[in-house]
Short mmCIF file of C-alpha atoms in Angstrom, two decimals:
data_model
loop_
_atom_site.label_atom_id
_atom_site.label_comp_id
_atom_site.label_asym_id
_atom_site.label_seq_id
_atom_site.Cartn_x
_atom_site.Cartn_y
_atom_site.Cartn_z
CA MET A 25 -13.09 -32.29 40.19
CA LYS A 26 -14.87 -29.03 39.46
CA LEU A 27 -13.48 -26.23 37.31
CA ILE A 28 -13.49 -23.02 39.31
CA ASP A 29 -11.96 -20.54 36.90
CA SER A 30 -10.63 -20.58 33.35
CA SER A 31 -9.05 -17.94 31.13
CA VAL A 32 -9.98 -19.72 27.89
CA GLU A 33 -13.19 -17.77 27.34
CA TYR A 34 -11.42 -14.50 28.14
CA THR A 35 -8.62 -15.29 25.68
CA LEU A 36 -11.08 -16.31 22.96
CA GLY A 37 -13.03 -13.10 23.50
CA ASN A 38 -9.86 -11.04 23.14
CA TYR A 39 -8.93 -12.93 19.98
CA GLU A 40 -12.33 -12.47 18.36
CA SER A 41 -12.39 -8.78 19.29
CA ALA A 42 -8.90 -8.23 17.88
CA MET A 43 -9.77 -10.05 14.66
CA SER A 44 -12.97 -8.05 14.15
CA THR A 45 -11.05 -4.83 14.79
CA LEU A 46 -8.41 -5.97 12.32
CA PHE A 47 -10.97 -6.60 9.57
CA GLU A 48 -12.69 -3.28 10.25
CA GLY A 49 -9.40 -1.40 10.11
CA ALA A 50 -8.41 -3.17 6.90
CA ALA A 51 -11.76 -2.33 5.29
CA LEU A 52 -11.50 1.33 6.28
CA ALA A 53 -7.92 1.49 4.98
CA VAL A 54 -9.03 0.09 1.61
CA ILE A 55 -11.90 2.60 1.44
CA VAL A 56 -9.54 5.51 2.12
CA VAL A 57 -7.16 4.25 -0.57
CA PHE A 58 -10.02 4.05 -3.08
CA VAL A 59 -11.18 7.60 -2.23
CA PHE A 60 -7.78 9.06 -3.04
CA LEU A 61 -6.70 6.82 -5.93
CA ARG A 62 -10.18 6.67 -7.56
CA ASP A 63 -9.18 3.47 -9.34
CA LEU A 64 -10.67 0.11 -8.39
CA ARG A 65 -7.84 -1.94 -9.85
CA ALA A 66 -5.16 0.15 -8.10
CA THR A 67 -7.09 -0.11 -4.83
CA VAL A 68 -7.27 -3.90 -5.06
CA ILE A 69 -3.54 -4.10 -5.79
CA ALA A 70 -2.76 -1.93 -2.76
CA ALA A 71 -5.13 -3.98 -0.60
CA VAL A 72 -3.31 -7.21 -1.49
CA ALA A 73 -0.41 -6.00 0.67
CA LEU A 74 -2.53 -6.40 3.82
CA PRO A 75 -2.92 -10.20 3.89
CA LEU A 76 0.58 -10.65 2.49
CA SER A 77 1.93 -8.73 5.50
CA ILE A 78 -0.37 -9.97 8.27
CA MET A 79 -0.38 -13.71 7.54
CA PRO A 80 3.44 -14.12 7.67
CA ALA A 81 3.37 -12.23 10.99
CA PHE A 82 1.55 -15.16 12.59
CA TRP A 83 4.30 -17.42 11.25
CA VAL A 84 6.96 -15.21 12.88
CA ILE A 85 5.00 -15.21 16.15
CA GLY A 86 5.05 -19.02 16.13
CA ILE A 87 8.78 -19.19 15.34
CA LEU A 88 9.70 -16.77 18.14
CA GLY A 89 7.57 -18.70 20.60
CA PHE A 90 5.06 -15.92 21.22
CA SER A 91 1.44 -16.57 22.03
CA LEU A 92 -1.70 -14.89 20.73
CA ASN A 93 -2.16 -12.62 23.72
CA MET A 94 -3.34 -9.05 24.06
CA VAL A 95 0.10 -7.59 23.24
CA SER A 96 0.74 -9.52 20.03
CA LEU A 97 -2.84 -9.07 18.81
CA LEU A 98 -2.61 -5.35 19.62
CA ALA A 99 0.55 -5.10 17.53
CA ILE A 100 -1.12 -6.79 14.57
CA THR A 101 -4.19 -4.56 14.86
CA LEU A 102 -2.37 -1.25 15.29
CA ALA A 103 0.01 -1.90 12.40
CA THR A 104 -2.81 -2.32 9.89
CA GLY A 105 -2.62 1.27 8.66
CA ILE A 106 1.17 1.16 8.41
CA LEU A 107 1.17 -1.95 6.25
CA VAL A 108 -0.54 -0.25 3.29
CA ASP A 109 1.77 2.77 3.23
CA ASP A 110 4.50 1.26 1.05
CA ALA A 111 1.99 -0.22 -1.39
CA ILE A 112 0.13 3.10 -1.63
CA VAL A 113 3.34 4.98 -2.45
CA GLU A 114 4.26 2.40 -5.08
CA ILE A 115 0.86 2.19 -6.77
CA GLU A 116 0.33 5.97 -6.74
CA ASN A 117 3.63 6.55 -8.49
CA ILE A 118 2.87 3.81 -11.02
CA VAL A 119 -0.51 5.39 -11.79
CA ARG A 120 1.20 8.77 -12.23
CA HIS A 121 3.58 7.30 -14.81
CA ILE A 122 0.66 5.64 -16.62
CA ARG A 123 -1.09 9.02 -16.83
CA MET A 124 2.05 10.34 -18.50
CA GLY A 125 1.32 8.01 -21.42
CA LYS A 126 3.47 5.01 -20.54
CA SER A 127 2.35 1.41 -20.70
CA PRO A 128 1.59 -0.25 -17.32
CA TYR A 129 4.64 -2.50 -17.65
CA GLN A 130 7.03 0.37 -18.36
CA ALA A 131 5.35 2.54 -15.74
CA ALA A 132 5.83 -0.17 -13.11
CA LEU A 133 9.53 -0.45 -13.94
CA ASP A 134 10.18 3.30 -13.94
CA ALA A 135 8.09 4.03 -10.84
CA ALA A 136 9.65 1.20 -8.82
CA ASP A 137 13.15 2.38 -9.69
CA GLU A 138 12.25 5.99 -8.98
CA ILE A 139 11.03 5.63 -5.39
CA GLY A 140 12.64 2.34 -4.36
CA LEU A 141 15.07 3.87 -1.90
CA ALA A 142 12.38 6.10 -0.39
CA VAL A 143 10.09 3.13 0.30
CA ILE A 144 12.92 1.13 1.84
CA ALA A 145 13.93 4.09 4.00
CA ILE A 146 10.35 4.53 5.29
CA SER A 147 10.03 0.88 6.32
CA LEU A 148 13.48 0.62 7.88
CA THR A 149 12.81 3.78 9.88
CA ILE A 150 9.67 2.21 11.37
CA VAL A 151 11.62 -0.97 12.15
CA ALA A 152 14.37 1.08 13.78
CA VAL A 153 11.78 2.74 16.02
CA PHE A 154 9.89 -0.37 17.16
CA THR A 155 12.68 -2.95 17.39
CA PRO A 156 14.61 -1.34 20.32
CA VAL A 157 11.36 -1.34 22.31
CA SER A 158 11.58 -5.13 22.42
CA PHE A 159 14.87 -5.03 24.26
CA LEU A 160 13.78 -2.96 27.22
CA SER A 161 14.74 -4.37 30.60
CA GLY A 162 12.45 -5.22 33.47
CA VAL A 163 8.75 -5.93 33.41
CA ALA A 164 8.09 -3.36 30.68
CA GLY A 165 10.53 -5.15 28.39
CA GLN A 166 8.66 -8.43 28.82
CA PHE A 167 5.41 -6.76 27.80
CA PHE A 168 6.79 -4.82 24.82
CA LYS A 169 9.06 -7.56 23.49
CA GLN A 170 6.28 -9.22 21.55
CA PHE A 171 4.83 -5.88 20.48
CA GLY A 172 7.99 -4.46 18.93
CA LEU A 173 9.09 -7.62 17.15
CA THR A 174 5.62 -8.31 15.79
CA VAL A 175 5.26 -4.81 14.34
CA SER A 176 8.78 -4.97 12.87
CA ALA A 177 8.06 -8.32 11.22
CA GLU A 178 4.83 -7.02 9.69
CA VAL A 179 6.55 -3.90 8.34
CA LEU A 180 9.36 -5.94 6.77
CA PHE A 181 6.87 -8.25 5.06
CA SER A 182 4.89 -5.23 3.84
CA LEU A 183 8.12 -3.85 2.37
CA LEU A 184 8.70 -7.11 0.49
CA ALA A 185 5.12 -7.08 -0.78
CA ALA A 186 5.38 -3.46 -1.91
CA ARG A 187 8.69 -3.93 -3.71
CA LEU A 188 7.98 -7.31 -5.31
CA ILE A 189 4.26 -8.02 -5.55
CA THR A 190 2.78 -4.54 -6.07
CA PRO A 191 4.81 -3.58 -9.19
CA MET A 192 4.24 -7.02 -10.72
CA LEU A 193 0.47 -6.84 -10.22
CA ALA A 194 0.38 -3.26 -11.48
CA ALA A 195 2.31 -4.17 -14.62
CA TYR A 196 -0.19 -6.85 -15.63
CA PHE A 197 -3.51 -5.71 -14.15
CA LEU A 198 -3.57 -1.94 -14.61
CA ARG A 199 -4.90 -0.61 -17.87
CA PRO A 200 -3.26 2.08 -20.00
CA ILE A 201 -5.07 5.38 -20.17
CA LYS A 202 -6.40 6.12 -23.64
CA ARG A 203 -6.12 9.77 -24.56
CA PRO A 204 -8.59 11.18 -27.09
CA LYS A 205 -7.01 11.98 -30.43
CA ARG A 206 -7.13 15.60 -31.52
CA LYS A 207 -8.83 16.22 -34.81
CA LYS A 208 -6.76 18.09 -37.35
CA GLY A 209 -8.62 21.16 -38.53
CA ARG A 210 -8.16 23.11 -41.72
CA TRP A 211 -6.42 25.95 -39.94
CA SER A 212 -3.57 25.45 -37.50
CA SER A 213 -4.00 27.88 -34.64
CA ALA A 214 -0.49 27.29 -33.36
CA THR A 215 1.36 28.15 -36.57
CA GLY A 216 -1.18 30.18 -38.49
CA VAL A 217 -0.67 27.98 -41.55
CA SER A 218 -3.51 26.56 -43.65
CA SER A 219 -3.70 22.96 -44.86
CA SER A 220 -2.39 24.10 -48.27
CA GLY A 221 0.75 25.50 -46.67
CA ARG A 222 -0.06 29.19 -47.12
CA SER A 223 0.57 31.47 -44.19
CA ILE A 224 -2.35 33.46 -42.85
CA THR A 225 -2.01 37.08 -41.78
CA ALA A 226 -4.72 38.68 -39.72
CA THR A 227 -5.28 42.29 -40.63
CA SER A 228 -7.03 44.78 -38.38
CA PRO A 229 -10.05 46.63 -39.88
CA TRP A 230 -9.05 49.83 -37.99
#
């Protein structure tokens, strides 16, 4: 017997191309996060959401009986930028509370409570958009079934990572911002009172 044609090499090529695109997109997303946050620790915490969202997606693909074809790999690749959104919103708000003078632990608690509903609403809106695509009828429904469910699974796992993992990592790995102490001078410019308690009156020479 002689093998005439095989789709194995074509499938492996598609898989390797999708994986390289996935890593490139993840690297670019992390770089963009670092440019705007300007904090290496916060960037690493936000980047942790990527593997925590992508790896369980492969588990969901196996449970649902999907294969690693062009549609499922396309869903995983295109959703890379969406997966960091929730973590970025969480970590940015935590950093803002830290800059207000709070400890990282307290800042993580307050920031998570402050924007919890907003983050959940963002993720559920994306799920509500992509999930009905999976239930289209006809040939188009067969193609987009794997796409919609894969993206929805990734977004739900990214929501769990942003609500559970990101605040915990921020509480223990971010550093408090030390503000320089103001030196007390002899004269208080705000009250016009000297260190001895006498009030100072400025008189005009004219």
